[in-house]
Amino acid sequence: MGKGKLPKVAIASLVECAKEESKYTKEPAADILKGYIKLMNKYRDYFFDAPWPKEYNFQYSTTFTQTDINFLLASTPEDYTDRFETMCIKKNLYLTGFMVYGKLLWTQQAFEKELAKVPDDS
């Protein structure tokens, strides 16, 4: 799978994720899926910057590269949430699917743990 393409098999998993999220937000699943795709397109230079892992990889989804950190550091208060969600989606996408159930939460928790290690300069 080349750089810059969404794995086709991952789309079905993204649809399932949107349906699951819809149960909690009451937003139509189609709108949630469109939101995911909008983020992928908006931040495509980051989102599609490398080939996807072959299969789900816990280490990959919970470890943050300098590219990930720089992507978030480039955010404004207005777009931080979008960038964070984009990073979480990217970290859980792989050639044979998209890891949804609980795994996105693992990525979020791992990032919060990393933030806790950063010294406060104030």
One Martini backbone bead per residue (centre of mass of N, CA, C, O) as a GRO file, in nm:
protein
  122
    1MET     BB    1   0.094   0.037   0.026
    2GLY     BB    2   0.077   0.351  -0.035
    3LYS     BB    3   0.124   0.657   0.002
    4GLY     BB    4  -0.188   0.837   0.041
    5LYS     BB    5  -0.368   0.584   0.135
    6LEU     BB    6  -0.657   0.424   0.211
    7PRO     BB    7  -0.747   0.143   0.339
    8LYS     BB    8  -1.018  -0.025   0.236
    9VAL     BB    9  -1.066  -0.211   0.491
   10ALA     BB   10  -1.085   0.037   0.694
   11ILE     BB   11  -1.360   0.158   0.623
   12ALA     BB   12  -1.547  -0.042   0.770
   13SER     BB   13  -1.429   0.028   1.051
   14LEU     BB   14  -1.504   0.330   1.043
   15VAL     BB   15  -1.805   0.284   1.027
   16GLU     BB   16  -1.829   0.137   1.298
   17CYS     BB   17  -1.722   0.370   1.466
   18ALA     BB   18  -1.944   0.572   1.389
   19LYS     BB   19  -2.177   0.402   1.502
   20GLU     BB   20  -2.076   0.393   1.793
   21GLU     BB   21  -2.058   0.701   1.840
   22SER     BB   22  -2.362   0.759   1.779
   23LYS     BB   23  -2.478   0.634   2.040
   24TYR     BB   24  -2.353   0.878   2.220
   25THR     BB   25  -2.408   1.151   2.036
   26LYS     BB   26  -2.654   1.130   1.811
   27GLU     BB   27  -2.500   1.137   1.564
   28PRO     BB   28  -2.471   1.070   1.257
   29ALA     BB   29  -2.264   0.842   1.118
   30ALA     BB   30  -2.215   0.988   0.848
   31ASP     BB   31  -2.104   1.250   0.980
   32ILE     BB   32  -1.869   1.122   1.127
   33LEU     BB   33  -1.726   1.006   0.881
   34LYS     BB   34  -1.691   1.278   0.739
   35GLY     BB   35  -1.510   1.391   0.963
   36TYR     BB   36  -1.276   1.198   0.928
   37ILE     BB   37  -1.220   1.268   0.629
   38LYS     BB   38  -1.172   1.567   0.670
   39LEU     BB   39  -0.920   1.531   0.848
   40MET     BB   40  -0.748   1.372   0.648
   41ASN     BB   41  -0.746   1.603   0.437
   42LYS     BB   42  -0.653   1.849   0.603
   43TYR     BB   43  -0.398   1.642   0.722
   44ARG     BB   44  -0.244   1.480   0.489
   45ASP     BB   45   0.060   1.524   0.539
   46TYR     BB   46   0.043   1.361   0.804
   47PHE     BB   47  -0.150   1.113   0.763
   48PHE     BB   48   0.021   1.032   0.471
   49ASP     BB   49   0.354   1.008   0.547
   50ALA     BB   50   0.313   0.687   0.573
   51PRO     BB   51   0.306   0.375   0.595
   52TRP     BB   52   0.120   0.123   0.693
   53PRO     BB   53   0.064  -0.102   0.896
   54LYS     BB   54  -0.023  -0.427   0.866
   55GLU     BB   55  -0.101  -0.424   1.174
   56TYR     BB   56  -0.179  -0.408   1.473
   57ASN     BB   57   0.013  -0.179   1.701
   58PHE     BB   58   0.067  -0.094   2.013
   59GLN     BB   59   0.333   0.061   2.000
   60TYR     BB   60   0.248   0.257   1.774
   61SER     BB   61  -0.025   0.365   1.924
   62THR     BB   62   0.168   0.454   2.205
   63THR     BB   63   0.378   0.608   2.023
   64PHE     BB   64   0.567   0.917   1.985
   65THR     BB   65   0.673   1.114   1.752
   66GLN     BB   66   0.801   1.400   1.639
   67THR     BB   67   0.578   1.434   1.429
   68ASP     BB   68   0.342   1.422   1.626
   69ILE     BB   69   0.430   1.655   1.807
   70ASN     BB   70   0.451   1.873   1.585
   71PHE     BB   71   0.157   1.859   1.499
   72LEU     BB   72   0.048   1.957   1.777
   73LEU     BB   73   0.226   2.219   1.810
   74ALA     BB   74   0.080   2.355   1.548
   75SER     BB   75  -0.147   2.429   1.708
   76THR     BB   76  -0.445   2.561   1.803
   77PRO     BB   77  -0.703   2.602   2.006
   78GLU     BB   78  -0.907   2.541   1.763
   79ASP     BB   79  -0.734   2.262   1.642
   80TYR     BB   80  -0.647   2.048   1.852
   81THR     BB   81  -0.874   1.837   1.848
   82ASP     BB   82  -0.840   1.761   1.550
   83ARG     BB   83  -0.544   1.670   1.571
   84PHE     BB   84  -0.582   1.455   1.788
   85GLU     BB   85  -0.784   1.281   1.631
   86THR     BB   86  -0.602   1.231   1.388
   87MET     BB   87  -0.381   1.084   1.542
   88CYS     BB   88  -0.558   0.852   1.653
   89ILE     BB   89  -0.642   0.740   1.385
   90LYS     BB   90  -0.362   0.686   1.267
   91LYS     BB   91  -0.261   0.491   1.509
   92ASN     BB   92  -0.526   0.277   1.425
   93LEU     BB   93  -0.424   0.228   1.141
   94TYR     BB   94  -0.429  -0.037   0.893
   95LEU     BB   95  -0.423  -0.252   0.628
   96THR     BB   96  -0.664  -0.445   0.787
   97GLY     BB   97  -0.767  -0.172   0.947
   98PHE     BB   98  -0.947  -0.057   1.249
   99MET     BB   99  -0.896   0.026   1.578
  100VAL     BB  100  -1.141   0.069   1.825
  101TYR     BB  101  -1.196  -0.099   2.084
  102GLY     BB  102  -1.012   0.090   2.316
  103LYS     BB  103  -0.761   0.185   2.146
  104LEU     BB  104  -0.802   0.489   2.138
  105LEU     BB  105  -0.775   0.513   2.443
  106TRP     BB  106  -0.482   0.420   2.459
  107THR     BB  107  -0.369   0.658   2.302
  108GLN     BB  108  -0.471   0.882   2.488
  109GLN     BB  109  -0.337   0.779   2.749
  110ALA     BB  110  -0.044   0.781   2.647
  111PHE     BB  111  -0.035   1.086   2.594
  112GLU     BB  112  -0.098   1.181   2.881
  113LYS     BB  113   0.155   1.047   3.001
  114GLU     BB  114   0.356   1.217   2.838
  115LEU     BB  115   0.264   1.494   2.946
  116ALA     BB  116   0.336   1.433   3.249
  117LYS     BB  117   0.660   1.443   3.182
  118VAL     BB  118   0.638   1.735   3.130
  119PRO     BB  119   0.770   2.014   3.221
  120ASP     BB  120   0.690   2.296   3.404
  121ASP     BB  121   0.778   2.641   3.324
  122SER     BB  122   0.592   2.825   3.530
   0.00000   0.00000   0.00000
